[in-house]
Amino acid sequence: SEEYNLSWIFLHHLRKGLSGKNPSDELDELRGSSDLVNYVDIVLALKRNKGSQETLIFKQLKNRFAGEINPKTLHLKWEQDSLVIECLGDAEEQIVADVKCSREIMSYLAENQKTSFKAKEIKEYLSGSQSEATINRALRLLKEEGKLISPKKGYYEVSLKNE
């Protein structure tokens, strides 16, 4: 942008060899010459938030002018001809909340000897302590971990593999 005397460079993807393997330096994940990283002042990364189509994890990998910021969770929402990007907070806090909520769900099921339930039931039970968004992410997490299955929308069963 000429108004702010800055340039933007967008890289289209990360290296395949390191992606997802938790490299010690995330800058090593960038595809292309290391000179790209050396020349720029700021490197930002957006990664898909596993289990969600509407949220991304935003990370600052390099900033020559300021201290590092914590990773943030961004929510994307298309509204007619525009894209609204909302910051939901620190990504680490969200991940911890999702795991905690998933444990609460599994404890509730075990204590009540339930092998199936409707999402509405869990949302009512946890409404005082968890947001609906956190409950939805926790349910997705439990499905990804193979602890729950969802044979139809809004209905869940404890996976036979989990017993």
PDB file of C-alpha atoms in Angstrom:
ATOM      1  CA  SER A   1       0.000   0.000   0.000  1.00  0.00           C
ATOM      2  CA  GLU A   2       1.538   3.319  -1.065  1.00  0.00           C
ATOM      3  CA  GLU A   3      -0.427   5.216   1.582  1.00  0.00           C
ATOM      4  CA  TYR A   4       1.365   3.312   4.383  1.00  0.00           C
ATOM      5  CA  ASN A   5       4.602   2.601   2.495  1.00  0.00           C
ATOM      6  CA  LEU A   6       4.311  -1.165   2.787  1.00  0.00           C
ATOM      7  CA  SER A   7       4.110  -4.236   0.580  1.00  0.00           C
ATOM      8  CA  TRP A   8       2.220  -7.491   1.003  1.00  0.00           C
ATOM      9  CA  ILE A   9       3.455 -10.906  -0.091  1.00  0.00           C
ATOM     10  CA  PHE A  10       1.028 -13.804   0.058  1.00  0.00           C
ATOM     11  CA  LEU A  11       2.351 -17.355   0.047  1.00  0.00           C
ATOM     12  CA  HIS A  12      -0.142 -19.938  -1.041  1.00  0.00           C
ATOM     13  CA  HIS A  13       0.852 -22.924   1.071  1.00  0.00           C
ATOM     14  CA  LEU A  14       3.289 -24.447   3.516  1.00  0.00           C
ATOM     15  CA  ARG A  15       5.942 -27.066   2.864  1.00  0.00           C
ATOM     16  CA  LYS A  16       4.515 -30.563   2.767  1.00  0.00           C
ATOM     17  CA  GLY A  17       7.421 -32.179   4.588  1.00  0.00           C
ATOM     18  CA  LEU A  18       7.019 -30.271   7.835  1.00  0.00           C
ATOM     19  CA  SER A  19       3.380 -29.281   7.841  1.00  0.00           C
ATOM     20  CA  GLY A  20       1.583 -30.784  10.820  1.00  0.00           C
ATOM     21  CA  LYS A  21       4.728 -32.229  12.403  1.00  0.00           C
ATOM     22  CA  ASN A  22       5.246 -29.400  14.922  1.00  0.00           C
ATOM     23  CA  PRO A  23       8.563 -28.013  13.682  1.00  0.00           C
ATOM     24  CA  SER A  24      10.614 -26.183  16.301  1.00  0.00           C
ATOM     25  CA  ASP A  25      10.602 -23.060  14.129  1.00  0.00           C
ATOM     26  CA  GLU A  26       7.326 -22.466  12.309  1.00  0.00           C
ATOM     27  CA  LEU A  27       9.072 -20.158   9.849  1.00  0.00           C
ATOM     28  CA  ASP A  28      10.672 -23.328   8.445  1.00  0.00           C
ATOM     29  CA  GLU A  29       7.206 -24.389   7.253  1.00  0.00           C
ATOM     30  CA  LEU A  30       7.054 -21.582   4.669  1.00  0.00           C
ATOM     31  CA  ARG A  31       7.553 -22.862   1.152  1.00  0.00           C
ATOM     32  CA  GLY A  32      10.274 -21.256  -0.943  1.00  0.00           C
ATOM     33  CA  SER A  33      13.620 -19.679  -0.294  1.00  0.00           C
ATOM     34  CA  SER A  34      14.522 -18.689   3.258  1.00  0.00           C
ATOM     35  CA  ASP A  35      15.389 -15.308   1.745  1.00  0.00           C
ATOM     36  CA  LEU A  36      11.656 -14.567   1.594  1.00  0.00           C
ATOM     37  CA  VAL A  37      11.463 -14.706   5.385  1.00  0.00           C
ATOM     38  CA  ASN A  38      14.728 -12.826   5.843  1.00  0.00           C
ATOM     39  CA  TYR A  39      13.673  -9.874   3.674  1.00  0.00           C
ATOM     40  CA  VAL A  40      10.273  -9.211   5.204  1.00  0.00           C
ATOM     41  CA  ASP A  41       9.544  -7.401   8.450  1.00  0.00           C
ATOM     42  CA  ILE A  42       6.417  -9.290   9.472  1.00  0.00           C
ATOM     43  CA  VAL A  43       5.252 -12.857   8.776  1.00  0.00           C
ATOM     44  CA  LEU A  44       1.659 -13.805   9.554  1.00  0.00           C
ATOM     45  CA  ALA A  45       0.112 -17.247   9.118  1.00  0.00           C
ATOM     46  CA  LEU A  46      -3.476 -18.444   8.880  1.00  0.00           C
ATOM     47  CA  LYS A  47      -4.196 -22.104   9.518  1.00  0.00           C
ATOM     48  CA  ARG A  48      -7.460 -23.971   9.355  1.00  0.00           C
ATOM     49  CA  ASN A  49      -8.908 -24.572  12.809  1.00  0.00           C
ATOM     50  CA  LYS A  50      -9.336 -28.341  12.803  1.00  0.00           C
ATOM     51  CA  GLY A  51     -12.985 -29.320  12.873  1.00  0.00           C
ATOM     52  CA  SER A  52     -14.304 -25.919  11.823  1.00  0.00           C
ATOM     53  CA  GLN A  53     -15.064 -24.455   8.420  1.00  0.00           C
ATOM     54  CA  GLU A  54     -15.662 -20.943   9.736  1.00  0.00           C
ATOM     55  CA  THR A  55     -12.682 -20.345  12.020  1.00  0.00           C
ATOM     56  CA  LEU A  56      -8.964 -19.958  11.444  1.00  0.00           C
ATOM     57  CA  ILE A  57      -5.949 -19.767  13.737  1.00  0.00           C
ATOM     58  CA  PHE A  58      -4.018 -16.526  13.149  1.00  0.00           C
ATOM     59  CA  LYS A  59      -0.336 -16.550  14.152  1.00  0.00           C
ATOM     60  CA  GLN A  60       2.358 -13.937  14.029  1.00  0.00           C
ATOM     61  CA  LEU A  61       5.547 -15.814  13.143  1.00  0.00           C
ATOM     62  CA  LYS A  62       7.844 -12.809  12.844  1.00  0.00           C
ATOM     63  CA  ASN A  63       7.695  -9.102  13.668  1.00  0.00           C
ATOM     64  CA  ARG A  64      10.782  -6.897  13.533  1.00  0.00           C
ATOM     65  CA  PHE A  65       9.038  -3.939  15.136  1.00  0.00           C
ATOM     66  CA  ALA A  66       7.095  -5.354  18.085  1.00  0.00           C
ATOM     67  CA  GLY A  67       6.867  -8.263  20.472  1.00  0.00           C
ATOM     68  CA  GLU A  68       5.118 -11.478  19.575  1.00  0.00           C
ATOM     69  CA  ILE A  69       1.360 -11.721  20.060  1.00  0.00           C
ATOM     70  CA  ASN A  70      -0.430 -14.884  21.125  1.00  0.00           C
ATOM     71  CA  PRO A  71      -2.180 -16.902  18.398  1.00  0.00           C
ATOM     72  CA  LYS A  72      -5.781 -15.766  17.893  1.00  0.00           C
ATOM     73  CA  THR A  73      -8.897 -17.531  16.681  1.00  0.00           C
ATOM     74  CA  LEU A  74     -10.684 -15.701  13.867  1.00  0.00           C
ATOM     75  CA  HIS A  75     -14.290 -16.290  12.818  1.00  0.00           C
ATOM     76  CA  LEU A  76     -15.100 -15.696   9.138  1.00  0.00           C
ATOM     77  CA  LYS A  77     -18.609 -14.776   8.068  1.00  0.00           C
ATOM     78  CA  TRP A  78     -19.761 -13.883   4.561  1.00  0.00           C
ATOM     79  CA  GLU A  79     -22.431 -11.177   4.488  1.00  0.00           C
ATOM     80  CA  GLN A  80     -23.731 -10.447   0.992  1.00  0.00           C
ATOM     81  CA  ASP A  81     -20.696  -8.955  -0.793  1.00  0.00           C
ATOM     82  CA  SER A  82     -18.361  -8.611   2.173  1.00  0.00           C
ATOM     83  CA  LEU A  83     -16.363 -10.756   4.537  1.00  0.00           C
ATOM     84  CA  VAL A  84     -16.590 -10.052   8.278  1.00  0.00           C
ATOM     85  CA  ILE A  85     -13.607 -11.222  10.338  1.00  0.00           C
ATOM     86  CA  GLU A  86     -14.123 -11.359  14.098  1.00  0.00           C
ATOM     87  CA  CYS A  87     -11.425 -12.164  16.653  1.00  0.00           C
ATOM     88  CA  LEU A  88     -12.782 -14.729  19.131  1.00  0.00           C
ATOM     89  CA  GLY A  89      -9.797 -14.451  21.487  1.00  0.00           C
ATOM     90  CA  ASP A  90      -6.598 -16.322  22.205  1.00  0.00           C
ATOM     91  CA  ALA A  91      -6.422 -19.621  20.343  1.00  0.00           C
ATOM     92  CA  GLU A  92      -4.791 -21.429  23.273  1.00  0.00           C
ATOM     93  CA  GLU A  93      -7.630 -20.411  25.588  1.00  0.00           C
ATOM     94  CA  GLN A  94     -10.177 -21.743  23.102  1.00  0.00           C
ATOM     95  CA  ILE A  95      -8.354 -25.046  22.683  1.00  0.00           C
ATOM     96  CA  VAL A  96      -8.169 -25.518  26.464  1.00  0.00           C
ATOM     97  CA  ALA A  97     -11.882 -24.625  26.797  1.00  0.00           C
ATOM     98  CA  ASP A  98     -12.823 -27.135  24.072  1.00  0.00           C
ATOM     99  CA  VAL A  99     -10.894 -29.959  25.766  1.00  0.00           C
ATOM    100  CA  LYS A 100     -12.359 -29.091  29.182  1.00  0.00           C
ATOM    101  CA  CYS A 101     -15.874 -29.034  27.735  1.00  0.00           C
ATOM    102  CA  SER A 102     -15.348 -32.369  25.958  1.00  0.00           C
ATOM    103  CA  ARG A 103     -14.312 -33.912  29.305  1.00  0.00           C
ATOM    104  CA  GLU A 104     -17.438 -32.479  30.946  1.00  0.00           C
ATOM    105  CA  ILE A 105     -19.582 -34.052  28.231  1.00  0.00           C
ATOM    106  CA  MET A 106     -17.972 -37.476  28.657  1.00  0.00           C
ATOM    107  CA  SER A 107     -18.281 -37.256  32.480  1.00  0.00           C
ATOM    108  CA  TYR A 108     -21.964 -36.369  32.169  1.00  0.00           C
ATOM    109  CA  LEU A 109     -22.552 -39.363  29.888  1.00  0.00           C
ATOM    110  CA  ALA A 110     -20.698 -41.748  32.212  1.00  0.00           C
ATOM    111  CA  GLU A 111     -22.395 -40.482  35.385  1.00  0.00           C
ATOM    112  CA  ASN A 112     -25.825 -40.791  33.789  1.00  0.00           C
ATOM    113  CA  GLN A 113     -25.007 -44.074  32.016  1.00  0.00           C
ATOM    114  CA  LYS A 114     -26.000 -42.605  28.674  1.00  0.00           C
ATOM    115  CA  THR A 115     -24.923 -44.123  25.389  1.00  0.00           C
ATOM    116  CA  SER A 116     -26.915 -41.725  23.204  1.00  0.00           C
ATOM    117  CA  PHE A 117     -28.168 -38.176  23.497  1.00  0.00           C
ATOM    118  CA  LYS A 118     -29.403 -35.136  21.611  1.00  0.00           C
ATOM    119  CA  ALA A 119     -27.125 -32.112  21.346  1.00  0.00           C
ATOM    120  CA  LYS A 120     -29.932 -30.030  22.859  1.00  0.00           C
ATOM    121  CA  GLU A 121     -29.696 -32.070  26.090  1.00  0.00           C
ATOM    122  CA  ILE A 122     -25.960 -31.395  26.469  1.00  0.00           C
ATOM    123  CA  LYS A 123     -26.421 -27.717  25.640  1.00  0.00           C
ATOM    124  CA  GLU A 124     -29.091 -27.382  28.333  1.00  0.00           C
ATOM    125  CA  TYR A 125     -26.924 -29.222  30.873  1.00  0.00           C
ATOM    126  CA  LEU A 126     -23.822 -27.082  30.182  1.00  0.00           C
ATOM    127  CA  SER A 127     -25.607 -23.787  29.448  1.00  0.00           C
ATOM    128  CA  GLY A 128     -24.531 -22.231  32.754  1.00  0.00           C
ATOM    129  CA  SER A 129     -20.832 -23.012  32.320  1.00  0.00           C
ATOM    130  CA  GLN A 130     -20.112 -23.209  28.564  1.00  0.00           C
ATOM    131  CA  SER A 131     -21.086 -21.209  25.497  1.00  0.00           C
ATOM    132  CA  GLU A 132     -22.963 -22.928  22.694  1.00  0.00           C
ATOM    133  CA  ALA A 133     -19.975 -22.380  20.366  1.00  0.00           C
ATOM    134  CA  THR A 134     -17.629 -24.134  22.832  1.00  0.00           C
ATOM    135  CA  ILE A 135     -20.067 -27.036  23.213  1.00  0.00           C
ATOM    136  CA  ASN A 136     -20.308 -27.405  19.420  1.00  0.00           C
ATOM    137  CA  ARG A 137     -16.500 -27.416  19.087  1.00  0.00           C
ATOM    138  CA  ALA A 138     -16.212 -29.941  21.942  1.00  0.00           C
ATOM    139  CA  LEU A 139     -18.728 -32.250  20.241  1.00  0.00           C
ATOM    140  CA  ARG A 140     -16.732 -31.998  16.982  1.00  0.00           C
ATOM    141  CA  LEU A 141     -13.545 -32.753  18.903  1.00  0.00           C
ATOM    142  CA  LEU A 142     -15.105 -35.869  20.477  1.00  0.00           C
ATOM    143  CA  LYS A 143     -16.217 -37.018  17.011  1.00  0.00           C
ATOM    144  CA  GLU A 144     -12.709 -36.469  15.607  1.00  0.00           C
ATOM    145  CA  GLU A 145     -11.215 -38.435  18.512  1.00  0.00           C
ATOM    146  CA  GLY A 146     -13.632 -41.297  17.777  1.00  0.00           C
ATOM    147  CA  LYS A 147     -15.349 -41.065  21.172  1.00  0.00           C
ATOM    148  CA  LEU A 148     -18.694 -40.063  19.685  1.00  0.00           C
ATOM    149  CA  ILE A 149     -20.478 -40.737  16.429  1.00  0.00           C
ATOM    150  CA  SER A 150     -23.341 -38.750  14.960  1.00  0.00           C
ATOM    151  CA  PRO A 151     -25.631 -40.920  12.835  1.00  0.00           C
ATOM    152  CA  LYS A 152     -27.936 -37.942  12.213  1.00  0.00           C
ATOM    153  CA  LYS A 153     -27.793 -34.202  12.772  1.00  0.00           C
ATOM    154  CA  GLY A 154     -28.175 -33.192  16.417  1.00  0.00           C
ATOM    155  CA  TYR A 155     -28.017 -36.790  17.687  1.00  0.00           C
ATOM    156  CA  TYR A 156     -24.924 -38.473  19.140  1.00  0.00           C
ATOM    157  CA  GLU A 157     -23.941 -41.920  20.324  1.00  0.00           C
ATOM    158  CA  VAL A 158     -20.951 -43.064  22.342  1.00  0.00           C
ATOM    159  CA  SER A 159     -18.645 -44.904  19.964  1.00  0.00           C
ATOM    160  CA  LEU A 160     -18.326 -48.646  20.543  1.00  0.00           C
ATOM    161  CA  LYS A 161     -14.552 -48.166  20.192  1.00  0.00           C
ATOM    162  CA  ASN A 162     -14.698 -45.887  23.254  1.00  0.00           C
ATOM    163  CA  GLU A 163     -16.276 -48.462  25.588  1.00  0.00           C
TER     164      GLU A 163
END
